[in-house]
Amino acid sequence: MMTHTSSEEQNLATPQQLETTPPLTEEGYARTFAVMADVTSEYDVMSGIADRFISDNKFRENPVKMLTVGAGRGKFEVQLVKELGLNLEYVCAIEPNMEQVKHLEVSLKSLEVEYDINTSFFGPQFRFEEEKPQKFDFILFCHSLYGFDDPHGSVLHATNFLAPGGKVLIFIQGGGATAAIFSYLVEKSDPAIFSPKKCIGDHSLTADKIISQLSKNSEHVSITTMSERCYEDVDDFVRKKPNVPTRDYKIDFSLQAEYGKLSEETRGVIFKMIVDNCDVVEGRYKWKHWCFGMVLSV
């Protein structure tokens, strides 16, 4: 006896095709980050927030020992000193990505202050060598929490290294934009190949998630926030300009995967998500998102 299977039943029986594009390598992360950093207004936004932070804490008048966790290439640390007048006496920079460290060394040397670079991963078990300073006036997490296995625990652990009156300043994204497209790709991907834990950075992490965790579990920590909208120039990506080798790099960094290697269907959805979240400013497509500055004290 012959049986007939409807097309609807066939579709239900066919497993959904999952994306199998792997996460960016350390080299790919560093390369795409460098391109993204050149086309975002986020550094200007962070500069404004940091300027208020430095003034409020009299960090221009008093010498400052700083710990920067996930320092990357040190671009923002240089900006704090040379443009915002941070009175830096000593800086310890923690950065495990060796592709970034070679650039970080150049940045810190330009500050002409005592510095150390530590290539360990920072987390609740992190300890300093005994002969190194272990108390800091200023601890900075500049968009680095995405790469932590335990962001909440790491922030709490960092407060143990605060000098009396010291402050932690955390820069982190708000909801939408990067978090939305990254979460979509995670949902569409084979978890054995692509997941937040397999990526260098979990770009679904937002300020709201960190604040919620700290508010529930860390009564001794005081939190204040500042936020501002910023833009990333994605005009060449949206207009699909040919002969621009770095056209997709900004999106690759946000996705933590190569956009061009995804299926046509997934690329189409992500493309629409990006365009729908753009403003056209002076004739160019600018991808908008929120930058939060969180100040912690104990």
PDB file of C-alpha atoms in Angstrom:
ATOM      1  CA  MET A   1       0.000   0.000   0.000  1.00  0.00           C
ATOM      2  CA  MET A   2       1.382   3.429  -0.939  1.00  0.00           C
ATOM      3  CA  THR A   3       1.268   6.267   1.565  1.00  0.00           C
ATOM      4  CA  HIS A   4       1.458   9.944   0.784  1.00  0.00           C
ATOM      5  CA  THR A   5       3.482  12.366   2.902  1.00  0.00           C
ATOM      6  CA  SER A   6       2.494  15.996   2.591  1.00  0.00           C
ATOM      7  CA  SER A   7       5.127  18.678   2.047  1.00  0.00           C
ATOM      8  CA  GLU A   8       4.247  20.098   5.473  1.00  0.00           C
ATOM      9  CA  GLU A   9       4.992  16.721   7.107  1.00  0.00           C
ATOM     10  CA  GLN A  10       8.255  16.491   5.157  1.00  0.00           C
ATOM     11  CA  ASN A  11       9.329  19.910   6.429  1.00  0.00           C
ATOM     12  CA  LEU A  12       8.528  18.891  10.006  1.00  0.00           C
ATOM     13  CA  ALA A  13      10.566  15.718   9.615  1.00  0.00           C
ATOM     14  CA  THR A  14      13.605  17.536   8.226  1.00  0.00           C
ATOM     15  CA  PRO A  15      15.892  18.914  10.922  1.00  0.00           C
ATOM     16  CA  GLN A  16      16.576  22.621  10.720  1.00  0.00           C
ATOM     17  CA  GLN A  17      19.870  23.419   9.018  1.00  0.00           C
ATOM     18  CA  LEU A  18      22.205  24.858  11.640  1.00  0.00           C
ATOM     19  CA  GLU A  19      25.061  27.254  10.972  1.00  0.00           C
ATOM     20  CA  THR A  20      28.497  25.670  11.227  1.00  0.00           C
ATOM     21  CA  THR A  21      30.705  28.759  10.982  1.00  0.00           C
ATOM     22  CA  PRO A  22      33.294  28.692  13.796  1.00  0.00           C
ATOM     23  CA  PRO A  23      34.066  31.633  16.102  1.00  0.00           C
ATOM     24  CA  LEU A  24      36.784  34.134  15.269  1.00  0.00           C
ATOM     25  CA  THR A  25      40.330  33.190  16.190  1.00  0.00           C
ATOM     26  CA  GLU A  26      42.448  35.449  18.400  1.00  0.00           C
ATOM     27  CA  GLU A  27      43.995  36.902  15.236  1.00  0.00           C
ATOM     28  CA  GLY A  28      40.577  37.456  13.682  1.00  0.00           C
ATOM     29  CA  TYR A  29      39.274  39.054  16.860  1.00  0.00           C
ATOM     30  CA  ALA A  30      42.202  41.490  17.037  1.00  0.00           C
ATOM     31  CA  ARG A  31      42.021  42.300  13.313  1.00  0.00           C
ATOM     32  CA  THR A  32      38.266  42.974  13.215  1.00  0.00           C
ATOM     33  CA  PHE A  33      38.372  44.899  16.503  1.00  0.00           C
ATOM     34  CA  ALA A  34      40.963  47.285  15.045  1.00  0.00           C
ATOM     35  CA  VAL A  35      38.670  48.092  12.100  1.00  0.00           C
ATOM     36  CA  MET A  36      35.600  48.489  14.313  1.00  0.00           C
ATOM     37  CA  ALA A  37      37.469  50.808  16.692  1.00  0.00           C
ATOM     38  CA  ASP A  38      38.280  53.181  13.823  1.00  0.00           C
ATOM     39  CA  VAL A  39      34.649  53.684  12.763  1.00  0.00           C
ATOM     40  CA  THR A  40      32.782  53.932  16.048  1.00  0.00           C
ATOM     41  CA  SER A  41      31.859  57.055  18.010  1.00  0.00           C
ATOM     42  CA  GLU A  42      32.009  54.983  21.187  1.00  0.00           C
ATOM     43  CA  TYR A  43      35.439  56.259  22.175  1.00  0.00           C
ATOM     44  CA  ASP A  44      34.064  59.820  22.148  1.00  0.00           C
ATOM     45  CA  VAL A  45      31.132  58.714  24.298  1.00  0.00           C
ATOM     46  CA  MET A  46      33.429  56.848  26.694  1.00  0.00           C
ATOM     47  CA  SER A  47      35.688  59.894  26.814  1.00  0.00           C
ATOM     48  CA  GLY A  48      32.795  62.067  27.972  1.00  0.00           C
ATOM     49  CA  ILE A  49      31.792  59.584  30.659  1.00  0.00           C
ATOM     50  CA  ALA A  50      35.410  59.123  31.785  1.00  0.00           C
ATOM     51  CA  ASP A  51      35.944  62.890  31.927  1.00  0.00           C
ATOM     52  CA  ARG A  52      33.113  63.191  34.457  1.00  0.00           C
ATOM     53  CA  PHE A  53      34.438  60.179  36.371  1.00  0.00           C
ATOM     54  CA  ILE A  54      37.961  61.637  36.582  1.00  0.00           C
ATOM     55  CA  SER A  55      36.631  65.022  37.734  1.00  0.00           C
ATOM     56  CA  ASP A  56      34.280  63.542  40.329  1.00  0.00           C
ATOM     57  CA  ASN A  57      37.102  61.522  41.878  1.00  0.00           C
ATOM     58  CA  LYS A  58      39.800  64.228  41.637  1.00  0.00           C
ATOM     59  CA  PHE A  59      42.008  61.927  39.581  1.00  0.00           C
ATOM     60  CA  ARG A  60      43.683  64.916  37.898  1.00  0.00           C
ATOM     61  CA  GLU A  61      44.830  66.394  41.176  1.00  0.00           C
ATOM     62  CA  ASN A  62      45.906  63.180  42.934  1.00  0.00           C
ATOM     63  CA  PRO A  63      48.328  60.533  41.593  1.00  0.00           C
ATOM     64  CA  VAL A  64      46.517  57.373  40.523  1.00  0.00           C
ATOM     65  CA  LYS A  65      47.449  53.703  40.515  1.00  0.00           C
ATOM     66  CA  MET A  66      45.307  51.997  37.868  1.00  0.00           C
ATOM     67  CA  LEU A  67      44.439  48.398  37.054  1.00  0.00           C
ATOM     68  CA  THR A  68      42.986  47.908  33.586  1.00  0.00           C
ATOM     69  CA  VAL A  69      41.440  44.494  32.997  1.00  0.00           C
ATOM     70  CA  GLY A  70      41.234  43.379  29.375  1.00  0.00           C
ATOM     71  CA  ALA A  71      43.287  46.317  28.162  1.00  0.00           C
ATOM     72  CA  GLY A  72      43.331  45.319  24.479  1.00  0.00           C
ATOM     73  CA  ARG A  73      45.693  47.597  22.591  1.00  0.00           C
ATOM     74  CA  GLY A  74      45.676  50.265  25.288  1.00  0.00           C
ATOM     75  CA  LYS A  75      44.079  52.901  23.075  1.00  0.00           C
ATOM     76  CA  PHE A  76      41.629  54.119  25.680  1.00  0.00           C
ATOM     77  CA  GLU A  77      44.217  54.098  28.473  1.00  0.00           C
ATOM     78  CA  VAL A  78      46.354  56.455  26.386  1.00  0.00           C
ATOM     79  CA  GLN A  79      43.326  58.690  25.824  1.00  0.00           C
ATOM     80  CA  LEU A  80      42.658  58.852  29.570  1.00  0.00           C
ATOM     81  CA  VAL A  81      46.136  60.221  30.226  1.00  0.00           C
ATOM     82  CA  LYS A  82      46.973  62.315  27.173  1.00  0.00           C
ATOM     83  CA  GLU A  83      43.550  63.811  26.437  1.00  0.00           C
ATOM     84  CA  LEU A  84      41.657  63.710  29.735  1.00  0.00           C
ATOM     85  CA  GLY A  85      44.517  64.480  32.099  1.00  0.00           C
ATOM     86  CA  LEU A  86      44.412  61.388  34.309  1.00  0.00           C
ATOM     87  CA  ASN A  87      47.313  61.812  36.744  1.00  0.00           C
ATOM     88  CA  LEU A  88      48.640  58.299  36.239  1.00  0.00           C
ATOM     89  CA  GLU A  89      51.461  57.132  38.507  1.00  0.00           C
ATOM     90  CA  TYR A  90      51.396  53.391  37.740  1.00  0.00           C
ATOM     91  CA  VAL A  91      49.318  51.048  35.583  1.00  0.00           C
ATOM     92  CA  CYS A  92      48.975  47.296  35.570  1.00  0.00           C
ATOM     93  CA  ALA A  93      47.365  46.066  32.348  1.00  0.00           C
ATOM     94  CA  ILE A  94      45.865  42.590  32.152  1.00  0.00           C
ATOM     95  CA  GLU A  95      45.516  41.274  28.589  1.00  0.00           C
ATOM     96  CA  PRO A  96      45.696  37.548  27.679  1.00  0.00           C
ATOM     97  CA  ASN A  97      45.335  38.005  23.886  1.00  0.00           C
ATOM     98  CA  MET A  98      48.914  37.963  22.599  1.00  0.00           C
ATOM     99  CA  GLU A  99      47.851  39.566  19.316  1.00  0.00           C
ATOM    100  CA  GLN A 100      46.838  42.616  21.351  1.00  0.00           C
ATOM    101  CA  VAL A 101      49.780  42.595  23.756  1.00  0.00           C
ATOM    102  CA  LYS A 102      52.386  43.695  21.201  1.00  0.00           C
ATOM    103  CA  HIS A 103      50.327  46.845  20.519  1.00  0.00           C
ATOM    104  CA  LEU A 104      49.578  47.330  24.226  1.00  0.00           C
ATOM    105  CA  GLU A 105      53.295  47.447  25.017  1.00  0.00           C
ATOM    106  CA  VAL A 106      53.773  50.362  22.602  1.00  0.00           C
ATOM    107  CA  SER A 107      50.791  52.229  24.064  1.00  0.00           C
ATOM    108  CA  LEU A 108      51.916  51.899  27.669  1.00  0.00           C
ATOM    109  CA  LYS A 109      55.500  52.906  26.877  1.00  0.00           C
ATOM    110  CA  SER A 110      54.157  56.143  25.400  1.00  0.00           C
ATOM    111  CA  LEU A 111      52.665  57.087  28.789  1.00  0.00           C
ATOM    112  CA  GLU A 112      56.132  57.344  30.384  1.00  0.00           C
ATOM    113  CA  VAL A 113      54.999  55.889  33.699  1.00  0.00           C
ATOM    114  CA  GLU A 114      55.806  52.656  35.492  1.00  0.00           C
ATOM    115  CA  TYR A 115      53.746  49.790  34.076  1.00  0.00           C
ATOM    116  CA  ASP A 116      53.344  46.034  34.057  1.00  0.00           C
ATOM    117  CA  ILE A 117      51.560  43.758  31.587  1.00  0.00           C
ATOM    118  CA  ASN A 118      50.014  40.560  32.914  1.00  0.00           C
ATOM    119  CA  THR A 119      48.874  37.986  30.345  1.00  0.00           C
ATOM    120  CA  SER A 120      46.893  35.873  32.820  1.00  0.00           C
ATOM    121  CA  PHE A 121      43.125  35.502  32.630  1.00  0.00           C
ATOM    122  CA  PHE A 122      41.357  37.575  35.263  1.00  0.00           C
ATOM    123  CA  GLY A 123      38.713  35.860  37.371  1.00  0.00           C
ATOM    124  CA  PRO A 124      37.758  35.073  40.972  1.00  0.00           C
ATOM    125  CA  GLN A 125      40.970  33.042  41.438  1.00  0.00           C
ATOM    126  CA  PHE A 126      43.317  35.748  40.126  1.00  0.00           C
ATOM    127  CA  ARG A 127      46.174  36.858  42.406  1.00  0.00           C
ATOM    128  CA  PHE A 128      49.066  39.285  42.006  1.00  0.00           C
ATOM    129  CA  GLU A 129      52.687  38.502  42.692  1.00  0.00           C
ATOM    130  CA  GLU A 130      53.480  39.651  46.206  1.00  0.00           C
ATOM    131  CA  GLU A 131      56.030  42.269  45.178  1.00  0.00           C
ATOM    132  CA  LYS A 132      53.582  44.050  42.874  1.00  0.00           C
ATOM    133  CA  PRO A 133      51.001  46.657  44.006  1.00  0.00           C
ATOM    134  CA  GLN A 134      47.747  45.011  44.953  1.00  0.00           C
ATOM    135  CA  LYS A 135      45.598  48.033  45.739  1.00  0.00           C
ATOM    136  CA  PHE A 136      44.431  50.480  43.093  1.00  0.00           C
ATOM    137  CA  ASP A 137      42.650  53.824  43.063  1.00  0.00           C
ATOM    138  CA  PHE A 138      41.037  53.128  39.701  1.00  0.00           C
ATOM    139  CA  ILE A 139      40.094  49.781  38.166  1.00  0.00           C
ATOM    140  CA  LEU A 140      38.917  49.810  34.549  1.00  0.00           C
ATOM    141  CA  PHE A 141      36.945  47.222  32.574  1.00  0.00           C
ATOM    142  CA  CYS A 142      36.674  48.762  29.110  1.00  0.00           C
ATOM    143  CA  HIS A 143      34.250  46.530  27.161  1.00  0.00           C
ATOM    144  CA  SER A 144      36.207  43.520  28.388  1.00  0.00           C
ATOM    145  CA  LEU A 145      33.626  41.626  30.459  1.00  0.00           C
ATOM    146  CA  TYR A 146      32.309  39.857  27.344  1.00  0.00           C
ATOM    147  CA  GLY A 147      35.326  37.555  27.464  1.00  0.00           C
ATOM    148  CA  PHE A 148      34.877  36.411  31.074  1.00  0.00           C
ATOM    149  CA  ASP A 149      33.533  33.020  32.138  1.00  0.00           C
ATOM    150  CA  ASP A 150      32.107  34.668  35.267  1.00  0.00           C
ATOM    151  CA  PRO A 151      31.657  38.426  34.636  1.00  0.00           C
ATOM    152  CA  HIS A 152      29.724  39.041  37.846  1.00  0.00           C
ATOM    153  CA  GLY A 153      32.211  37.119  40.003  1.00  0.00           C
ATOM    154  CA  SER A 154      35.147  38.833  38.298  1.00  0.00           C
ATOM    155  CA  VAL A 155      33.742  42.303  38.989  1.00  0.00           C
ATOM    156  CA  LEU A 156      33.205  41.432  42.636  1.00  0.00           C
ATOM    157  CA  HIS A 157      36.726  39.997  42.865  1.00  0.00           C
ATOM    158  CA  ALA A 158      38.135  43.204  41.386  1.00  0.00           C
ATOM    159  CA  THR A 159      36.694  45.232  44.283  1.00  0.00           C
ATOM    160  CA  ASN A 160      39.121  43.361  46.573  1.00  0.00           C
ATOM    161  CA  PHE A 161      41.952  45.262  44.881  1.00  0.00           C
ATOM    162  CA  LEU A 162      40.502  48.735  45.504  1.00  0.00           C
ATOM    163  CA  ALA A 163      42.417  51.133  47.712  1.00  0.00           C
ATOM    164  CA  PRO A 164      40.312  53.040  50.266  1.00  0.00           C
ATOM    165  CA  GLY A 165      38.059  55.393  48.309  1.00  0.00           C
ATOM    166  CA  GLY A 166      38.897  53.650  45.033  1.00  0.00           C
ATOM    167  CA  LYS A 167      36.413  53.138  42.212  1.00  0.00           C
ATOM    168  CA  VAL A 168      35.705  50.610  39.471  1.00  0.00           C
ATOM    169  CA  LEU A 169      34.630  51.967  36.075  1.00  0.00           C
ATOM    170  CA  ILE A 170      32.995  49.476  33.715  1.00  0.00           C
ATOM    171  CA  PHE A 171      32.158  50.228  30.098  1.00  0.00           C
ATOM    172  CA  ILE A 172      29.652  47.807  28.602  1.00  0.00           C
ATOM    173  CA  GLN A 173      26.998  47.778  25.898  1.00  0.00           C
ATOM    174  CA  GLY A 174      23.295  48.314  26.453  1.00  0.00           C
ATOM    175  CA  GLY A 175      20.648  46.057  24.943  1.00  0.00           C
ATOM    176  CA  GLY A 176      19.967  45.739  21.205  1.00  0.00           C
ATOM    177  CA  ALA A 177      22.396  46.113  18.278  1.00  0.00           C
ATOM    178  CA  THR A 178      25.369  43.789  18.841  1.00  0.00           C
ATOM    179  CA  ALA A 179      23.628  41.727  21.531  1.00  0.00           C
ATOM    180  CA  ALA A 180      20.670  41.108  19.195  1.00  0.00           C
ATOM    181  CA  ILE A 181      22.607  39.832  16.175  1.00  0.00           C
ATOM    182  CA  PHE A 182      24.992  37.776  18.312  1.00  0.00           C
ATOM    183  CA  SER A 183      22.105  36.122  20.165  1.00  0.00           C
ATOM    184  CA  TYR A 184      20.395  35.387  16.855  1.00  0.00           C
ATOM    185  CA  LEU A 185      23.509  33.686  15.488  1.00  0.00           C
ATOM    186  CA  VAL A 186      23.867  31.606  18.671  1.00  0.00           C
ATOM    187  CA  GLU A 187      20.255  30.460  18.268  1.00  0.00           C
ATOM    188  CA  LYS A 188      20.840  29.485  14.619  1.00  0.00           C
ATOM    189  CA  SER A 189      24.187  27.714  15.147  1.00  0.00           C
ATOM    190  CA  ASP A 190      25.306  24.199  15.985  1.00  0.00           C
ATOM    191  CA  PRO A 191      26.262  24.582  19.676  1.00  0.00           C
ATOM    192  CA  ALA A 192      29.082  22.103  19.238  1.00  0.00           C
ATOM    193  CA  ILE A 193      30.716  24.613  16.875  1.00  0.00           C
ATOM    194  CA  PHE A 194      29.503  28.084  17.857  1.00  0.00           C
ATOM    195  CA  SER A 195      28.294  29.207  21.300  1.00  0.00           C
ATOM    196  CA  PRO A 196      29.073  32.039  23.746  1.00  0.00           C
ATOM    197  CA  LYS A 197      31.523  29.837  25.653  1.00  0.00           C
ATOM    198  CA  LYS A 198      33.399  28.982  22.444  1.00  0.00           C
ATOM    199  CA  CYS A 199      33.783  32.653  21.478  1.00  0.00           C
ATOM    200  CA  ILE A 200      36.441  35.040  22.739  1.00  0.00           C
ATOM    201  CA  GLY A 201      33.640  37.401  23.744  1.00  0.00           C
ATOM    202  CA  ASP A 202      30.021  36.742  24.714  1.00  0.00           C
ATOM    203  CA  HIS A 203      28.381  39.671  22.968  1.00  0.00           C
ATOM    204  CA  SER A 204      24.968  38.892  24.434  1.00  0.00           C
ATOM    205  CA  LEU A 205      26.175  40.371  27.750  1.00  0.00           C
ATOM    206  CA  THR A 206      24.629  43.767  28.510  1.00  0.00           C
ATOM    207  CA  ALA A 207      24.659  46.380  31.269  1.00  0.00           C
ATOM    208  CA  ASP A 208      21.208  45.290  32.429  1.00  0.00           C
ATOM    209  CA  LYS A 209      22.419  41.734  33.045  1.00  0.00           C
ATOM    210  CA  ILE A 210      25.414  42.864  35.109  1.00  0.00           C
ATOM    211  CA  ILE A 211      23.384  45.407  37.095  1.00  0.00           C
ATOM    212  CA  SER A 212      20.681  42.831  37.796  1.00  0.00           C
ATOM    213  CA  GLN A 213      23.202  40.299  39.126  1.00  0.00           C
ATOM    214  CA  LEU A 214      25.065  42.841  41.253  1.00  0.00           C
ATOM    215  CA  SER A 215      21.843  44.275  42.692  1.00  0.00           C
ATOM    216  CA  LYS A 216      20.635  40.835  43.760  1.00  0.00           C
ATOM    217  CA  ASN A 217      23.839  39.359  45.130  1.00  0.00           C
ATOM    218  CA  SER A 218      26.157  42.218  46.125  1.00  0.00           C
ATOM    219  CA  GLU A 219      24.532  44.469  48.693  1.00  0.00           C
ATOM    220  CA  HIS A 220      27.877  45.949  49.762  1.00  0.00           C
ATOM    221  CA  VAL A 221      28.538  47.354  46.273  1.00  0.00           C
ATOM    222  CA  SER A 222      27.224  50.798  45.326  1.00  0.00           C
ATOM    223  CA  ILE A 223      26.415  51.262  41.615  1.00  0.00           C
ATOM    224  CA  THR A 224      25.801  54.415  39.600  1.00  0.00           C
ATOM    225  CA  THR A 225      25.385  54.470  35.822  1.00  0.00           C
ATOM    226  CA  MET A 226      25.828  56.873  32.937  1.00  0.00           C
ATOM    227  CA  SER A 227      24.745  56.059  29.395  1.00  0.00           C
ATOM    228  CA  GLU A 228      24.768  57.633  25.965  1.00  0.00           C
ATOM    229  CA  ARG A 229      23.888  56.618  22.424  1.00  0.00           C
ATOM    230  CA  CYS A 230      26.755  56.058  20.020  1.00  0.00           C
ATOM    231  CA  TYR A 231      27.149  55.085  16.375  1.00  0.00           C
ATOM    232  CA  GLU A 232      29.218  52.745  14.250  1.00  0.00           C
ATOM    233  CA  ASP A 233      29.683  53.639  10.582  1.00  0.00           C
ATOM    234  CA  VAL A 234      28.470  50.630   8.564  1.00  0.00           C
ATOM    235  CA  ASP A 235      27.771  52.480   5.305  1.00  0.00           C
ATOM    236  CA  ASP A 236      30.057  50.341   3.137  1.00  0.00           C
ATOM    237  CA  PHE A 237      28.469  47.184   4.591  1.00  0.00           C
ATOM    238  CA  VAL A 238      24.864  48.326   4.110  1.00  0.00           C
ATOM    239  CA  ARG A 239      25.507  49.576   0.572  1.00  0.00           C
ATOM    240  CA  LYS A 240      27.458  46.371  -0.175  1.00  0.00           C
ATOM    241  CA  LYS A 241      30.307  48.351  -1.679  1.00  0.00           C
ATOM    242  CA  PRO A 242      32.649  46.211  -3.806  1.00  0.00           C
ATOM    243  CA  ASN A 243      36.425  46.198  -3.486  1.00  0.00           C
ATOM    244  CA  VAL A 244      36.374  47.055   0.240  1.00  0.00           C
ATOM    245  CA  PRO A 245      38.211  44.118   1.874  1.00  0.00           C
ATOM    246  CA  THR A 246      37.341  45.236   5.405  1.00  0.00           C
ATOM    247  CA  ARG A 247      33.649  45.876   4.602  1.00  0.00           C
ATOM    248  CA  ASP A 248      32.333  43.049   6.795  1.00  0.00           C
ATOM    249  CA  TYR A 249      34.933  43.240   9.572  1.00  0.00           C
ATOM    250  CA  LYS A 250      32.785  45.483  11.793  1.00  0.00           C
ATOM    251  CA  ILE A 251      29.936  42.972  11.612  1.00  0.00           C
ATOM    252  CA  ASP A 252      32.331  40.029  12.016  1.00  0.00           C
ATOM    253  CA  PHE A 253      33.533  41.505  15.309  1.00  0.00           C
ATOM    254  CA  SER A 254      30.004  41.955  16.645  1.00  0.00           C
ATOM    255  CA  LEU A 255      28.984  38.452  15.550  1.00  0.00           C
ATOM    256  CA  GLN A 256      32.284  36.878  16.657  1.00  0.00           C
ATOM    257  CA  ALA A 257      32.150  34.968  13.362  1.00  0.00           C
ATOM    258  CA  GLU A 258      32.718  35.690   9.669  1.00  0.00           C
ATOM    259  CA  TYR A 259      29.480  37.081   8.252  1.00  0.00           C
ATOM    260  CA  GLY A 260      30.438  36.061   4.715  1.00  0.00           C
ATOM    261  CA  LYS A 261      30.612  32.375   5.653  1.00  0.00           C
ATOM    262  CA  LEU A 262      27.038  32.214   6.980  1.00  0.00           C
ATOM    263  CA  SER A 263      24.132  30.896   4.945  1.00  0.00           C
ATOM    264  CA  GLU A 264      22.270  33.286   2.663  1.00  0.00           C
ATOM    265  CA  GLU A 265      19.189  33.056   4.864  1.00  0.00           C
ATOM    266  CA  THR A 266      21.039  33.929   8.077  1.00  0.00           C
ATOM    267  CA  ARG A 267      22.956  36.731   6.385  1.00  0.00           C
ATOM    268  CA  GLY A 268      19.658  38.165   5.163  1.00  0.00           C
ATOM    269  CA  VAL A 269      18.117  38.227   8.624  1.00  0.00           C
ATOM    270  CA  ILE A 270      21.215  39.777  10.196  1.00  0.00           C
ATOM    271  CA  PHE A 271      21.478  42.351   7.409  1.00  0.00           C
ATOM    272  CA  LYS A 272      17.868  43.435   8.027  1.00  0.00           C
ATOM    273  CA  MET A 273      18.434  43.620  11.790  1.00  0.00           C
ATOM    274  CA  ILE A 274      21.380  45.935  11.224  1.00  0.00           C
ATOM    275  CA  VAL A 275      19.655  48.176   8.665  1.00  0.00           C
ATOM    276  CA  ASP A 276      16.546  48.450  10.859  1.00  0.00           C
ATOM    277  CA  ASN A 277      18.739  49.704  13.694  1.00  0.00           C
ATOM    278  CA  CYS A 278      20.544  52.354  11.623  1.00  0.00           C
ATOM    279  CA  ASP A 279      20.133  56.097  11.350  1.00  0.00           C
ATOM    280  CA  VAL A 280      21.261  57.879   8.193  1.00  0.00           C
ATOM    281  CA  VAL A 281      23.584  60.662   9.305  1.00  0.00           C
ATOM    282  CA  GLU A 282      24.982  63.016   6.659  1.00  0.00           C
ATOM    283  CA  GLY A 283      24.151  60.442   4.002  1.00  0.00           C
ATOM    284  CA  ARG A 284      25.872  57.520   5.738  1.00  0.00           C
ATOM    285  CA  TYR A 285      24.345  54.520   7.512  1.00  0.00           C
ATOM    286  CA  LYS A 286      25.237  54.588  11.211  1.00  0.00           C
ATOM    287  CA  TRP A 287      24.448  51.588  13.418  1.00  0.00           C
ATOM    288  CA  LYS A 288      23.179  52.879  16.750  1.00  0.00           C
ATOM    289  CA  HIS A 289      23.583  51.381  20.203  1.00  0.00           C
ATOM    290  CA  TRP A 290      23.969  52.403  23.832  1.00  0.00           C
ATOM    291  CA  CYS A 291      27.197  52.625  25.798  1.00  0.00           C
ATOM    292  CA  PHE A 292      26.977  52.381  29.587  1.00  0.00           C
ATOM    293  CA  GLY A 293      29.512  53.547  32.131  1.00  0.00           C
ATOM    294  CA  MET A 294      28.986  51.809  35.480  1.00  0.00           C
ATOM    295  CA  VAL A 295      30.788  53.147  38.558  1.00  0.00           C
ATOM    296  CA  LEU A 296      31.226  50.770  41.497  1.00  0.00           C
ATOM    297  CA  SER A 297      32.416  51.508  45.008  1.00  0.00           C
ATOM    298  CA  VAL A 298      32.414  49.507  48.226  1.00  0.00           C
TER     299      VAL A 298
END
